[in-house]
Amino acid sequence: MELLPLTSPATPAETNIRSRLRTDMTARAAYVSDASIFRRLPAAILEVRSEKDIAEAIAYAAAEGMSVTSRGGGTSVAGNAIGEGLVLDTSRYFNRILEIDPVAQTARIQPGVICDQLRDAAAEFGLTYGPDPSTHSRCTVGGMVANNACGSHSLAWGTAADNVESVRVMLSDGSTVTLGSTGTDNHQLNVELKKLRDGNLAPLRTELGRFPRQVSGYGLHYLLPENGFNTARAFAGTEGTCGVITELTVKLVKKPKATALVVLAFETVFDAAAAAATMRRPGITTAEGMGGDLLDALRSRPGQELAGSELPGMAGGYANGVEKAGGWLYCETAGRTPVEAQAIADALAVEYLDADSVAAIDAVVVADPGAVRTLWRIREASAGIVTRLPDGGEAWPSWEDSAVPPEHLADYLRDLYALMAEHGLRGIPFGHFGEGCVHVRISFTLGTEEGLAVFRSFMEAAAETVARYGGSLSGEHGDGRARSELLDRIYSPEVLDAFKGFKKIFDPTGIFNPGVLIDPEKIDDRLRPGPGQRKHELLPVHVLTRDKGSLVNGVNRCVGVGACRSAEGAMCPSFQATGDEVHSTRGRARVLSEMFRGESLPSAYKSEEVKEALDLCLSCKACASECPVNVDMATYKSEFLHRFYEKRLRPMAHYTMGWLPVLTRILHSIPGAANATNALLRFKPMEMLVKKLGGIEPTRNMIAFAPESLQAWSRKRGSAPSSPDKTVVLWPDSFNNHLDTGPGKAAVEVLEALGYTVVIPDGFVCCGLTWHSTGQLDAARKVIRHTLKVMEPLLDAGYPVIGLEPSCTVMLGHEITELVPNDPRAAALAAAMVPFGELVAKHVPVDGKPSAAWPFGTLNVGAVSQVHCHERSQGDHLPSSKVLAAVGINEREIETGCCGLAGNWGFEPGHAELSRSLGERELFPAIRGRAEGDFVLADGFSCRTQISEGTDASGMHLAQVLVAARLNDLEPQTPSLHEAS
């Protein structure tokens, strides 16, 4: 973007800020939305590093006529973290914990501090930060205070406003003011605020602060004399409309010494809601509710058919003809000792099982942490489940977190279900029932004008409904663009005028977050999935079964809750390394959404900006499993690259890496060529020349080729007489076939030791992975179809197909049916695929003793285990872990996911530095710090390559470990003895 010239000569500060602004369309498109349905393309983004940055940015924005929007983790569902002017992102750099005072039980922090970051730091002192929204692993505390976030423990510890001590705020003139519990440090500001308060005493007392989750609008009731003129709390929930938070002091609370969990089952969700109203009492810290429809949605997911079986009320045959529960309450109890916590839980269960009015039909009390987590996971799955309906249909926020006084919740829920039915809509309410707060995402059709009309009609009717119960449009997260237009449904003109006056005092020029709360934008204005989003939708190569054949539907899975921005888990490795929104799964999804619309990115599938956003996607597939809605960015990247390079010359790496299976097969078809090539590449100038010609990252070591292929070795070796019921096909993937045959040979030895006849297919077979990851999808389909032709006799025989390379096993087990959906042989091959570890695990003796059927002893060593990212995301490592335990391996799994090489990605120019930094997160240090004699385990060829480059170790495949554990081979071994010769 070309910024407009300044109207006056630039100051040094303006020049400094201007040079640091991100104005490229890639970044602007990534910031176009938050976790809401709204779309606002920013003019520029500044990643804030200091308070001085903020002052210079505000001055610059004023000079340029830009608005200023503050943004933390961007996890708000209300559209209050987006804007068309300058967006100030505090999450990447402005995120230091400045001080923790364990005596005063406070923390002084910068606004970009992540909620969990603060909680972890406070835990050292036996303290925690009370508010804990579901996005606690990535939302910022500054954003939480700005939106008055809460979470499941607000029953005990209140909202973010209840937990703020003071706030330092920068105003539109660049001055700062500190707001506290008895006013501000600015005399004139105090005078103006008191004047506003005193002129509106009656409406502030009667309309605001009626129940804890009433967070819509501004919290002006905190200015009342009886509330101490608490300006810090009044500023909480202003959603960035009154100034920029530069520093906060927040309360910390003592963590309970002990907790227990009681889950109460009720006949209906309305009964659960009615009971929740009585839960605000000492010793109870949560009262979270869910209904049977949510459990039904969870059970509609593949592999989740029995989910929730641990819940009470599922056995059937209860009193009064009740067959099973239709609603549940999760109540955490806290005590000074485990006995006390459980006693409170037991008493609560007895009380509600014997209640006269709203009785529970069943209850369960658990204190064991594992059992507690199992039950909570069922409830927490709701955040992802409700964004997709059981039939795969889309469900959207906006009427996301309304709240009513808890005593009215049951009646409000009945009306909400009726209102959805009246408008032909579906949704699954759940939430903080003890506080009267309901979360729901609804099946709005936002892509058509007719759908938008229904959306507006529902939103207006819902606002009228919540007003009848004296409720709040928002129970947390703020009103934003989602509900600000509807504030006149719940507040009088006098209160709305007071809101305007409050903003005017803080922001007289109206520079901060316009369109939110004051002079609000329309609730149906410029929706991201609204009309026009599908302008450039094209038929994808993948059939995208889960998304009804639509790549737009696939991208729309991303609702923006930002799990990909968390430091936990394996998603998203590039974001975890860079901290750049563009490199998050969400950022890429937003860029793709802009591509489909074609306004900011008119080149659509030929857009360089989209290619840039996807460049650092490792195609690790972590998002396909760890994202709450299973966004599959690896597949979307393949589809984009397929279109982008259509009728274009590709990077040379796509030819050398993408066509590696063919190139290596040709090499092995020429006697002696592999050894000659290896010898030639040991000559440094020749290696550098080959890498340059092949488009390979120059700092990478060249891979070596096996002297002969695994298939050739198998042909020379011959095979034993076959036993049809004990015959298996060992899949000769290109890596174990042509590059490192050690695992393949070891697998044959292990399988034969287990009594199997091993068949290795002859001829060219390949899963198509390297073509798929480089977006050469037409070639991938041709390769798969050829493979199916070669494999047809073996599939007809019904033999299991054993996979050694996790990426290829996953490709064959999951991807090929999406690429060649109408070929029954693809479905047959996918069904026949069995990971090597899974097959071996079936033979592990129950008593742990060696036998003829289990010809392995125990090695009794530790091991660092790099589980392949595809196995982690779309497979199951548990069988391999079971096998390793059976042979005495004490396995320590690397938790950070992808090793950082990611197949061809790590060999492409420009990726080496990031690739190595990903290895340094955990993998390399763990290997360097392992005990003497410990193994390094890695079933993936890429993982072993990354390990050998980044450390002095050599990775072993599970098959090689088992060879080392053979009963006739139990002398001390080193991993190198089991590598390919």
Coordinates of C-alpha atoms in Angstrom, one line a residue, residues 508-808:
P508 CA -12.8 14.0 21.9
T509 CA -11.6 13.5 18.3
G510 CA -13.2 10.1 17.9
I511 CA -10.0 8.5 16.8
F512 CA -10.2 5.3 18.8
N513 CA -12.1 2.3 17.3
P514 CA -15.0 4.2 15.6
G515 CA -18.1 2.2 14.9
V516 CA -18.1 0.3 18.2
L517 CA -20.4 1.2 21.1
I518 CA -20.8 4.8 20.1
D519 CA -22.3 5.7 16.7
P520 CA -22.3 2.0 15.9
E521 CA -21.9 0.4 12.6
K522 CA -24.7 -1.9 11.4
I523 CA -24.7 -5.4 12.6
D524 CA -24.9 -6.7 9.0
D525 CA -22.3 -4.4 7.5
R526 CA -19.4 -6.0 5.6
L527 CA -19.5 -9.5 6.8
R528 CA -16.5 -11.7 6.0
P529 CA -18.6 -14.6 4.9
G530 CA -21.2 -12.3 3.5
P531 CA -22.2 -11.7 -0.2
G532 CA -19.3 -11.5 -2.5
Q533 CA -17.0 -13.8 -0.7
R534 CA -17.3 -16.6 -3.3
K535 CA -16.5 -14.4 -6.3
H536 CA -13.4 -16.4 -7.2
E537 CA -14.5 -19.8 -5.9
L538 CA -13.2 -22.6 -8.2
L539 CA -13.8 -26.3 -8.2
P540 CA -11.1 -27.9 -6.1
V541 CA -9.1 -31.0 -7.1
H542 CA -9.9 -32.6 -3.7
V543 CA -13.5 -33.5 -3.3
L544 CA -13.4 -32.0 0.2
T545 CA -16.1 -34.3 1.5
R546 CA -16.4 -32.6 4.9
D547 CA -17.0 -29.2 3.2
K548 CA -19.5 -30.2 0.5
G549 CA -16.9 -29.8 -2.2
S550 CA -16.2 -26.2 -1.5
L551 CA -12.8 -24.7 -0.7
V552 CA -14.5 -21.6 0.6
N553 CA -16.4 -23.7 3.1
G554 CA -13.1 -25.2 4.1
V555 CA -11.5 -21.9 4.7
N556 CA -14.6 -20.7 6.5
R557 CA -14.0 -23.4 9.1
C558 CA -11.6 -20.9 10.6
V559 CA -13.7 -18.9 13.1
G560 CA -10.6 -17.1 14.4
V561 CA -10.5 -18.4 18.0
G562 CA -6.7 -18.4 17.6
A563 CA -5.7 -21.9 18.9
C564 CA -3.0 -21.7 16.2
R565 CA -1.5 -18.8 18.1
S566 CA -0.9 -20.8 21.3
A567 CA 2.5 -21.8 22.5
E568 CA 1.0 -25.1 23.5
G569 CA 0.8 -28.1 21.2
A570 CA 2.1 -28.6 17.6
M571 CA 0.0 -25.9 15.9
C572 CA 1.2 -23.7 14.3
P573 CA 5.0 -24.3 14.1
S574 CA 5.8 -21.3 11.9
F575 CA 3.8 -18.9 14.1
Q576 CA 5.4 -20.4 17.2
A577 CA 8.8 -19.5 15.7
T578 CA 8.0 -16.1 14.3
G579 CA 5.1 -14.8 16.3
D580 CA 3.8 -13.2 13.1
E581 CA 0.0 -13.2 12.5
V582 CA 0.6 -13.9 8.8
H583 CA 2.2 -17.2 9.8
S584 CA -0.6 -18.4 11.9
T585 CA -3.2 -20.8 10.5
R586 CA -5.8 -18.1 11.1
G587 CA -3.8 -15.4 9.3
R588 CA -3.5 -17.7 6.3
A589 CA -7.2 -18.5 6.4
R590 CA -8.0 -14.7 6.4
V591 CA -5.7 -14.1 3.4
L592 CA -7.4 -17.0 1.5
S593 CA -10.8 -15.6 2.3
E594 CA -9.7 -12.2 0.9
M595 CA -8.4 -14.1 -2.2
F596 CA -11.9 -15.6 -2.8
R597 CA -13.5 -12.1 -2.5
G598 CA -11.1 -10.6 -4.9
E599 CA -11.3 -7.0 -3.7
S600 CA -8.0 -6.5 -1.8
L601 CA -6.4 -9.4 -3.8
P602 CA -7.8 -9.0 -7.3
S603 CA -5.3 -11.5 -8.8
A604 CA -7.0 -14.2 -6.7
Y605 CA -5.3 -17.6 -7.4
K606 CA -2.4 -15.9 -9.1
S607 CA -1.8 -13.6 -6.1
E608 CA 1.8 -13.3 -4.9
E609 CA 0.5 -12.1 -1.5
V610 CA -1.3 -15.4 -1.0
K611 CA 1.8 -17.3 -2.0
E612 CA 3.8 -15.3 0.5
A613 CA 1.3 -16.1 3.3
L614 CA 1.4 -19.8 2.5
D615 CA 5.2 -20.0 2.0
L616 CA 6.1 -20.9 5.6
C617 CA 3.2 -23.4 6.0
L618 CA 5.1 -26.6 6.6
S619 CA 2.1 -28.8 5.6
C620 CA 2.5 -30.5 9.0
K621 CA -1.2 -31.1 9.2
A622 CA -1.3 -30.1 12.9
C623 CA -4.2 -27.8 12.2
A624 CA -6.2 -30.6 10.8
S625 CA -6.4 -32.2 14.2
E626 CA -5.5 -29.5 16.8
C627 CA -7.6 -26.7 15.4
P628 CA -11.0 -26.9 17.1
V629 CA -12.7 -26.9 13.7
N630 CA -10.0 -28.9 11.9
V631 CA -8.9 -26.4 9.4
D632 CA -6.6 -28.2 7.0
M633 CA -4.2 -25.6 5.7
A634 CA -1.9 -28.2 4.1
T635 CA -4.7 -29.2 1.7
Y636 CA -5.6 -25.5 1.0
K637 CA -2.0 -24.8 0.3
S638 CA -1.8 -27.6 -2.2
E639 CA -4.9 -26.4 -3.9
F640 CA -3.6 -22.9 -4.2
L641 CA -0.2 -23.9 -5.5
H642 CA -2.0 -26.1 -8.1
R643 CA -3.8 -23.1 -9.4
F644 CA -1.0 -20.5 -8.9
Y645 CA 1.4 -22.5 -11.1
E646 CA -1.1 -23.6 -13.7
K647 CA 0.5 -22.9 -17.1
R648 CA 3.5 -21.4 -15.3
L649 CA 7.1 -22.5 -14.7
R650 CA 7.5 -23.8 -11.2
P651 CA 10.4 -23.3 -8.8
M652 CA 13.1 -25.9 -9.6
A653 CA 12.7 -27.4 -6.1
H654 CA 9.1 -28.5 -7.1
Y655 CA 10.6 -30.5 -9.9
T656 CA 13.5 -32.0 -8.0
M657 CA 11.7 -32.6 -4.7
G658 CA 8.2 -33.2 -6.2
W659 CA 9.4 -35.7 -8.7
L660 CA 11.9 -37.3 -6.3
P661 CA 10.1 -40.7 -6.5
V662 CA 10.6 -40.9 -10.2
L663 CA 14.1 -39.5 -10.2
T664 CA 15.3 -42.0 -7.5
R665 CA 13.6 -44.9 -9.4
I666 CA 15.4 -44.0 -12.6
L667 CA 18.7 -43.8 -10.6
H668 CA 18.2 -47.3 -9.2
S669 CA 17.3 -48.6 -12.6
I670 CA 20.9 -48.0 -13.8
P671 CA 23.4 -50.4 -12.3
G672 CA 26.0 -48.6 -10.1
A673 CA 24.4 -45.2 -10.6
A674 CA 23.5 -44.7 -7.0
N675 CA 26.9 -45.3 -5.7
A676 CA 28.5 -43.2 -8.4
T677 CA 26.1 -40.3 -7.6
N678 CA 26.9 -40.5 -3.9
A679 CA 30.6 -40.4 -4.6
L680 CA 30.2 -37.5 -7.0
L681 CA 28.2 -35.5 -4.4
R682 CA 30.9 -36.0 -1.8
F683 CA 33.0 -33.6 -4.0
K684 CA 32.0 -30.2 -2.5
P685 CA 32.0 -28.1 -5.7
M686 CA 29.8 -30.7 -7.5
E687 CA 27.4 -30.9 -4.5
M688 CA 27.0 -27.1 -4.6
L689 CA 26.4 -27.1 -8.3
V690 CA 23.8 -29.8 -8.1
K691 CA 22.0 -27.9 -5.3
K692 CA 22.1 -24.7 -7.3
L693 CA 20.8 -26.4 -10.5
G694 CA 18.2 -28.3 -8.5
G695 CA 16.9 -25.3 -6.6
I696 CA 17.9 -26.8 -3.3
E697 CA 18.7 -24.7 -0.2
P698 CA 22.5 -24.3 -0.4
T699 CA 23.1 -24.7 3.4
R700 CA 21.4 -28.1 3.4
N701 CA 23.3 -31.4 3.2
M702 CA 22.5 -33.4 0.1
I703 CA 20.6 -36.6 0.8
A704 CA 22.4 -39.9 0.0
F705 CA 20.9 -42.7 -2.1
A706 CA 20.8 -46.4 -1.0
P707 CA 23.2 -48.6 -3.0
E708 CA 20.2 -50.6 -4.2
S709 CA 16.4 -50.2 -3.7
L710 CA 14.4 -52.1 -1.2
Q711 CA 12.5 -53.6 -4.0
A712 CA 15.7 -54.8 -5.7
W713 CA 17.0 -56.3 -2.4
S714 CA 13.6 -58.1 -2.0
R715 CA 13.8 -59.5 -5.5
K716 CA 17.3 -60.9 -4.9
R717 CA 16.4 -62.2 -1.5
G718 CA 13.3 -64.1 -2.7
S719 CA 10.4 -64.9 -0.5
A720 CA 9.2 -67.8 1.7
P721 CA 6.1 -69.8 0.7
S722 CA 3.1 -67.6 1.3
S723 CA 0.5 -68.2 3.9
P724 CA -2.6 -66.3 2.8
D725 CA -3.9 -65.6 6.3
K726 CA -0.5 -64.5 7.4
T727 CA 0.6 -62.5 4.3
V728 CA 1.2 -58.8 4.5
V729 CA 2.2 -56.2 1.9
L730 CA 5.1 -54.0 3.0
W731 CA 4.6 -50.6 1.3
P732 CA 7.9 -49.5 -0.5
D733 CA 7.6 -45.8 0.0
S734 CA 10.2 -43.8 -1.9
F735 CA 12.1 -42.9 1.2
N736 CA 12.6 -46.4 2.6
N737 CA 12.8 -47.8 -0.9
H738 CA 15.4 -45.6 -2.4
L739 CA 17.1 -43.4 0.2
D740 CA 17.3 -45.3 3.6
T741 CA 16.5 -49.0 3.2
G742 CA 17.5 -49.8 6.8
P743 CA 14.0 -49.5 8.3
G744 CA 12.5 -51.5 5.4
K745 CA 15.0 -54.4 5.8
A746 CA 14.4 -54.3 9.6
A747 CA 10.7 -54.4 9.1
V748 CA 10.9 -57.5 6.9
E749 CA 13.0 -59.2 9.6
V750 CA 10.5 -58.2 12.4
L751 CA 7.4 -59.2 10.4
E752 CA 8.9 -62.5 9.5
A753 CA 9.9 -63.1 13.1
L754 CA 6.2 -62.6 14.0
G755 CA 5.2 -65.3 11.5
Y756 CA 4.2 -63.2 8.5
T757 CA 5.0 -63.7 4.9
V758 CA 6.1 -60.3 3.5
V759 CA 5.3 -59.2 0.0
I760 CA 6.9 -56.1 -1.4
P761 CA 5.1 -54.9 -4.6
D762 CA 7.2 -54.7 -7.7
G763 CA 7.0 -51.9 -10.2
F764 CA 6.5 -48.2 -9.5
V765 CA 4.1 -47.5 -6.7
C766 CA 3.8 -44.2 -4.8
C767 CA 1.3 -42.4 -2.6
G768 CA 1.8 -39.1 -4.5
L769 CA 2.9 -37.2 -1.4
T770 CA 5.7 -35.1 -2.9
W771 CA 3.5 -34.0 -5.8
H772 CA 0.7 -33.2 -3.3
S773 CA 2.8 -31.1 -1.0
T774 CA 4.2 -29.1 -4.0
G775 CA 0.7 -28.6 -5.4
Q776 CA 1.1 -30.7 -8.5
L777 CA -2.3 -32.3 -8.0
D778 CA -2.9 -33.5 -11.6
A779 CA 0.4 -35.4 -11.4
A780 CA -0.4 -36.7 -7.9
R781 CA -3.7 -38.2 -9.2
K782 CA -2.0 -39.8 -12.2
V783 CA 0.6 -41.4 -9.8
I784 CA -2.1 -42.6 -7.5
R785 CA -4.1 -44.2 -10.3
H786 CA -1.1 -46.0 -11.6
T787 CA -0.3 -47.2 -8.1
L788 CA -3.9 -48.5 -7.7
K789 CA -3.5 -50.5 -11.0
V790 CA -0.3 -52.1 -9.7
M791 CA -1.8 -52.8 -6.3
E792 CA -5.1 -54.2 -7.5
P793 CA -4.2 -57.9 -7.3
L794 CA -2.9 -57.5 -3.8
L795 CA -6.0 -55.5 -2.8
D796 CA -8.2 -58.1 -4.3
A797 CA -6.4 -60.8 -2.2
G798 CA -7.3 -58.8 0.9
Y799 CA -3.8 -58.4 2.3
P800 CA -3.1 -55.8 4.8
V801 CA -0.7 -53.1 3.5
I802 CA 1.9 -52.1 6.1
G803 CA 3.2 -48.5 6.2
L804 CA 6.6 -47.6 7.5
E805 CA 6.8 -43.9 6.6
P806 CA 4.1 -42.0 8.6
S807 CA 3.6 -39.3 5.9
C808 CA 3.0 -41.9 3.2

